[in-house]
Short mmCIF file of C-alpha atoms in Angstrom, two decimals:
data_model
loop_
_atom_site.label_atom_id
_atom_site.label_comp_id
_atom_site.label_asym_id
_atom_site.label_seq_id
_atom_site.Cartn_x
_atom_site.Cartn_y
_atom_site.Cartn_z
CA UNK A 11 -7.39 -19.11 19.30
CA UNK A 12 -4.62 -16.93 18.50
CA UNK A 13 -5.19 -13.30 19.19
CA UNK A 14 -5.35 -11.04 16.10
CA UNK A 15 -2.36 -9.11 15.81
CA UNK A 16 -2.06 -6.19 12.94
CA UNK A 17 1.27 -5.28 13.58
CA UNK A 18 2.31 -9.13 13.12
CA UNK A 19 0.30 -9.46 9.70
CA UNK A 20 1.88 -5.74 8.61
CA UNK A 21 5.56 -6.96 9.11
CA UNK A 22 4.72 -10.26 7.42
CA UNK A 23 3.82 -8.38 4.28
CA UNK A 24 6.53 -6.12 4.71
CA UNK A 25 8.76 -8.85 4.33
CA UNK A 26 7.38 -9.60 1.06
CA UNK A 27 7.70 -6.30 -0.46
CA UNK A 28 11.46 -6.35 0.74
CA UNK A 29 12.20 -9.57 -0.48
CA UNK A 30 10.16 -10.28 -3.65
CA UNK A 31 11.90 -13.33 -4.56
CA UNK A 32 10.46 -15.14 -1.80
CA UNK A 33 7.23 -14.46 -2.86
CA UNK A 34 5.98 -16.70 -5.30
CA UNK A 35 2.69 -18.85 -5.02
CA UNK A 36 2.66 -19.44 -1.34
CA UNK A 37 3.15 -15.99 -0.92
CA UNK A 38 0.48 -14.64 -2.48
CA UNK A 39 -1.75 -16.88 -0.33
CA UNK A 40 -0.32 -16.11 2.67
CA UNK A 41 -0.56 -12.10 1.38
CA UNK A 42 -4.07 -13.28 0.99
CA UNK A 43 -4.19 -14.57 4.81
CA UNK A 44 -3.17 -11.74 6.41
CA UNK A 45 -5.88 -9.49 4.25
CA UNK A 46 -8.70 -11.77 5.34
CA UNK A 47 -7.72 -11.45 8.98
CA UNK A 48 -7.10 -7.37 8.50
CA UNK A 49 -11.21 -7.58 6.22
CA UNK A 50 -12.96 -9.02 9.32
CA UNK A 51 -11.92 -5.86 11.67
CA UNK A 52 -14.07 -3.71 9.44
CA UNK A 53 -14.99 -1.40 10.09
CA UNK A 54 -11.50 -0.91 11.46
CA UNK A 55 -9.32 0.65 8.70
CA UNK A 56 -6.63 -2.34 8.85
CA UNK A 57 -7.32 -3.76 5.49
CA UNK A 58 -7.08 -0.41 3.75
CA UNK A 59 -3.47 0.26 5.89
CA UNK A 60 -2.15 -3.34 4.72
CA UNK A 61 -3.38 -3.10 0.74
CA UNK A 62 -1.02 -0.01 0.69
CA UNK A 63 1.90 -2.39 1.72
CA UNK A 64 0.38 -5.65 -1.45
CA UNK A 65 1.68 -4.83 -4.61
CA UNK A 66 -1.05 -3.61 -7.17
CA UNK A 67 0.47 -7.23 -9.15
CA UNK A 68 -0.53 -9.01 -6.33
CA UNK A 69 -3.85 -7.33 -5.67
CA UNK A 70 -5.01 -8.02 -9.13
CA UNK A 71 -4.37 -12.00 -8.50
CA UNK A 72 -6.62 -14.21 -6.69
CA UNK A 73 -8.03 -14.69 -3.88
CA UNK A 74 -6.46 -10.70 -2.97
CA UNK A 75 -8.51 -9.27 -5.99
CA UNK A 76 -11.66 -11.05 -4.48
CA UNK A 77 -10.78 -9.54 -0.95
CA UNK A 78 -10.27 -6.18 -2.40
CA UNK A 79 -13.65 -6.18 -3.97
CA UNK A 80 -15.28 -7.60 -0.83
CA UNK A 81 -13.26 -4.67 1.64
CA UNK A 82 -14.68 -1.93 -1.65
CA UNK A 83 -18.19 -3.40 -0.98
CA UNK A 84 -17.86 -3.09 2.89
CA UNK A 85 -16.86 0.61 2.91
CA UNK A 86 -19.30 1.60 0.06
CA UNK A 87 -21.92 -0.33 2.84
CA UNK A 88 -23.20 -2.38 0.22
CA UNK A 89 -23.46 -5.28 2.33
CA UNK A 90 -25.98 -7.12 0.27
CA UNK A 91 -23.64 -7.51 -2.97
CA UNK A 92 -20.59 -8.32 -0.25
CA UNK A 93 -21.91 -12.12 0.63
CA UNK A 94 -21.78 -12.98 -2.60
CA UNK A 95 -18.19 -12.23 -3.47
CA UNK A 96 -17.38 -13.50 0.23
CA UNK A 97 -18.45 -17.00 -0.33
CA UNK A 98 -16.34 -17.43 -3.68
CA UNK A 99 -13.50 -17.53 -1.41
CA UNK A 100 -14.74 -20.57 0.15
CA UNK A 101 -14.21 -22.45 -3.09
CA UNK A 102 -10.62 -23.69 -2.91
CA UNK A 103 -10.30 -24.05 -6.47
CA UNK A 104 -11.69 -20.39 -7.05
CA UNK A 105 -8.85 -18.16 -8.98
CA UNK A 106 -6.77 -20.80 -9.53
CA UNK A 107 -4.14 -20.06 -12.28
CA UNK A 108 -3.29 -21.47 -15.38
CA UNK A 109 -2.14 -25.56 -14.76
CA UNK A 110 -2.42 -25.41 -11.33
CA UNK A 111 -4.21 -28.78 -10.41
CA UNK A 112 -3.05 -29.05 -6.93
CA UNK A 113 -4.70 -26.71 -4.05
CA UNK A 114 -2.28 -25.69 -1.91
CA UNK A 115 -3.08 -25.89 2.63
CA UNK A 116 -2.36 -22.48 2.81
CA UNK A 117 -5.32 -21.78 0.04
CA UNK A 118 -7.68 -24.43 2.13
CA UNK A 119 -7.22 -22.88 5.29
CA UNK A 120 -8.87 -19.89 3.86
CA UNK A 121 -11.59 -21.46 1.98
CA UNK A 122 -11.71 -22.93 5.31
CA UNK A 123 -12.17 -19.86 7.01
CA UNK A 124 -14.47 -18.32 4.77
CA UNK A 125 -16.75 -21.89 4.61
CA UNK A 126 -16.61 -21.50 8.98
CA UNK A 127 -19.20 -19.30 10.87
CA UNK A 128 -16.97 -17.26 13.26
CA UNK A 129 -15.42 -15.34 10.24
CA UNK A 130 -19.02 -14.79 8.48
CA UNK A 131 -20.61 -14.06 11.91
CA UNK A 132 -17.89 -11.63 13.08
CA UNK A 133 -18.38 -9.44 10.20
CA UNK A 134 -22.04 -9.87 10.62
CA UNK A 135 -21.65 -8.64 13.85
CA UNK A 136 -19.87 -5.64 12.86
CA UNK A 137 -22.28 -5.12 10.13
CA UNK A 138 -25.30 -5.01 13.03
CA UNK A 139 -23.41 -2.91 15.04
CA UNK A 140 -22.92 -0.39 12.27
CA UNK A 141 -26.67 -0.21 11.14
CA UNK A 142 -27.96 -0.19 14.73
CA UNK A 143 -25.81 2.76 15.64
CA UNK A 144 -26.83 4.96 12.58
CA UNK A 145 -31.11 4.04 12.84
CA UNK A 146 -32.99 3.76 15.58
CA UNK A 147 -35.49 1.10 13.53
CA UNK A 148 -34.98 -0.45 9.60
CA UNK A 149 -36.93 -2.62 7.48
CA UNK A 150 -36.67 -5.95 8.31
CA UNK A 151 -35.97 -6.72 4.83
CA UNK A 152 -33.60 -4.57 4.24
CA UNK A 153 -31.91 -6.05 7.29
CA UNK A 154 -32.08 -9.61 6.54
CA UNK A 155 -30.55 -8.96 3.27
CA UNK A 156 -27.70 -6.77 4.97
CA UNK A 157 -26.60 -9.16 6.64
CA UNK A 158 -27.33 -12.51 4.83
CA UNK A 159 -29.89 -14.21 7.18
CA UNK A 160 -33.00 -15.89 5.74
CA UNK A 161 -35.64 -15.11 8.34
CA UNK A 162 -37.04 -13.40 11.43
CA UNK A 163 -36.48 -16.20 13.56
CA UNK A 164 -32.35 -15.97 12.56
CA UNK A 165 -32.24 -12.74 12.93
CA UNK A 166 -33.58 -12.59 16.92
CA UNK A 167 -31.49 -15.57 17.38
CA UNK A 168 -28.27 -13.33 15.75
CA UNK A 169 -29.33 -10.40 17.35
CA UNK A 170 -29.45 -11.93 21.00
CA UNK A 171 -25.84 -12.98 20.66
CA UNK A 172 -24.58 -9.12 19.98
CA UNK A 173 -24.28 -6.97 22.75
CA UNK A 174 -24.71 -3.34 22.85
CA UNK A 175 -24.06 -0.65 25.99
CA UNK A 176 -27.70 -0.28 27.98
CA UNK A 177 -26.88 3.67 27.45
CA UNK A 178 -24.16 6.12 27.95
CA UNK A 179 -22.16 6.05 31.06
CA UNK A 180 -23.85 2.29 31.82
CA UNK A 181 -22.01 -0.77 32.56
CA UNK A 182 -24.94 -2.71 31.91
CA UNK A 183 -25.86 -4.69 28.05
CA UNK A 184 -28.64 -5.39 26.36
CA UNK A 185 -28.93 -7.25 23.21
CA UNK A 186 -28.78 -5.07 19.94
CA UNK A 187 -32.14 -5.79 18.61
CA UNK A 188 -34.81 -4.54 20.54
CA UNK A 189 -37.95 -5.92 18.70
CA UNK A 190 -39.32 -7.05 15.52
CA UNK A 191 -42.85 -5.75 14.40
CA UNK A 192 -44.85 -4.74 11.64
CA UNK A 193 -41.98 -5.64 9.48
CA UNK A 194 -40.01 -3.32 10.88
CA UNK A 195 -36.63 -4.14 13.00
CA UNK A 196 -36.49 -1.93 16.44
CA UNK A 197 -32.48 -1.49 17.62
CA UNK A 198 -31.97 -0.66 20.96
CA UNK A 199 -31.49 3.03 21.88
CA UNK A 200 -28.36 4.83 21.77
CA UNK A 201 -26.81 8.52 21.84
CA UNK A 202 -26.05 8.10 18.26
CA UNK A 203 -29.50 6.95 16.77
CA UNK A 204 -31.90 8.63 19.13
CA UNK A 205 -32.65 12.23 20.07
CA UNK A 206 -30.47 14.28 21.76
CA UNK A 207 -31.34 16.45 25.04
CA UNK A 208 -32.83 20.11 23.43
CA UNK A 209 -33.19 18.20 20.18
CA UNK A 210 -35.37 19.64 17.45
CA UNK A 211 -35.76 16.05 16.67
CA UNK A 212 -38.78 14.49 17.37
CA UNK A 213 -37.86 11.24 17.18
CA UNK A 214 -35.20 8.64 16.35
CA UNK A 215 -33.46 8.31 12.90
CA UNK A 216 -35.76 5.89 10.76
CA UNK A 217 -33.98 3.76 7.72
CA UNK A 218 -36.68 5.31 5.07
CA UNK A 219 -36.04 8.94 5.61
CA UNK A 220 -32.46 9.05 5.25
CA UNK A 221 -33.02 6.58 2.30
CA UNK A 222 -35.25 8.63 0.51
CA UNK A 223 -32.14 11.98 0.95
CA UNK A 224 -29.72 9.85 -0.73
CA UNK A 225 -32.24 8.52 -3.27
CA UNK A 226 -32.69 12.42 -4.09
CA UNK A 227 -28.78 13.27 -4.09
CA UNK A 228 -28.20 10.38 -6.38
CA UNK A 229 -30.70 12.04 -8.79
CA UNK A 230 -29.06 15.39 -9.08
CA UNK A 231 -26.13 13.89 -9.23
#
């Protein structure tokens, strides 16, 4: 129940990279600890401030090089191919090196972590958040797969848990999925995925049309 602190996990690194003979194998895994905690702000830019304090050494050694991928995968929104480099962290034994046959509590604790729903559901949450404010309505599909949930049902039941302003200026919430129909997922309205006053726009932005623009950039590119 301790509050996340950045500036706590930044001097802990810090510390590290001033006194490198302290690092060794616990040190890499607490390295690792404070990189977890800095991944599950995204889309907060803590994780990319903290890898610039890791040594490129230690970001090629596990779990940090699993971490990196996963925070690569999270900025590049490809949230489907993120789960499944997420959940090799949950296996303690994962990256171990070379005659290591003992896992270490520090290593547990984020296998731990990673095995536990808050840290799976916050970035969930964040992921949500993220689609919802850039369409106004997505595939449910394409949703489900976003954000690793098997079915309709899941999703509602997600969806009712994660709040969202009722509109600008309002103090009131309402829950960030609006409605699921025609196999289509409905977010509730906001300034930044509906129309504008003196909008040319007649409507909100739908998942398909901006997928079909980058579809066509990626082909003249």
């Amino acid at each position: 129940n301790v509050k996340y602190s950045f500036d706590a996990n930044r001097t802990l690194v810090k510390l590290y990279q001033f006194f490198p003979h302290l690092e060794g194998e616990q040190g890499i895994t607490i390295t690792a600890l404070a990189a977890f905690l800095a991944l599950l702000q995204f889309p907060s830019t803590d994780f990319m401030a903290l890898s610039c304090l890791i040594p490129e050494r230690v970001q090629s050694l596990e779990p940090c090089a699993t971490l990196v991928r996963c925070a690569e995968l999270l900025e590049a929104c490809q949230f489907s191919d993120f789960w499944p480099e997420f959940r090799k962290l949950g296996i303690p034994e994962y990256g171990a090196r070379e005659g290591e046959t003992v896992v270490s509590e520090d290593r547990k604790l984020l296998s731990n972590a990673v095995n536990g729903t808050s840290a799976s559901n916050q970035i969930r949450s964040n992921m949500i958040k993220m689609l919802a404010s850039t369409y106004r309505s997505a595939p449910l599909s394409v949703v489900l797969t976003a954000l690793d949930l098997k079915d309709e049902a899941s999703l509602l039941s997600f969806g009712s848990k994660v709040m969202v302003s009722a509109g600008e200026g309002s103090e009131n919430e309402v829950a960030i999925v609006e409605k699921i129909e025609g196999g289509f997922v409905t977010f509730a309205a906001s300034a930044n995925n509906t129309k504008r006053a003196g909008s040319d726009f007649k409507e909100g932005v739908k998942y398909d049309a901006v997928a079909a623009m980058m579809r066509k950039t990626a082909l003249r590119q």
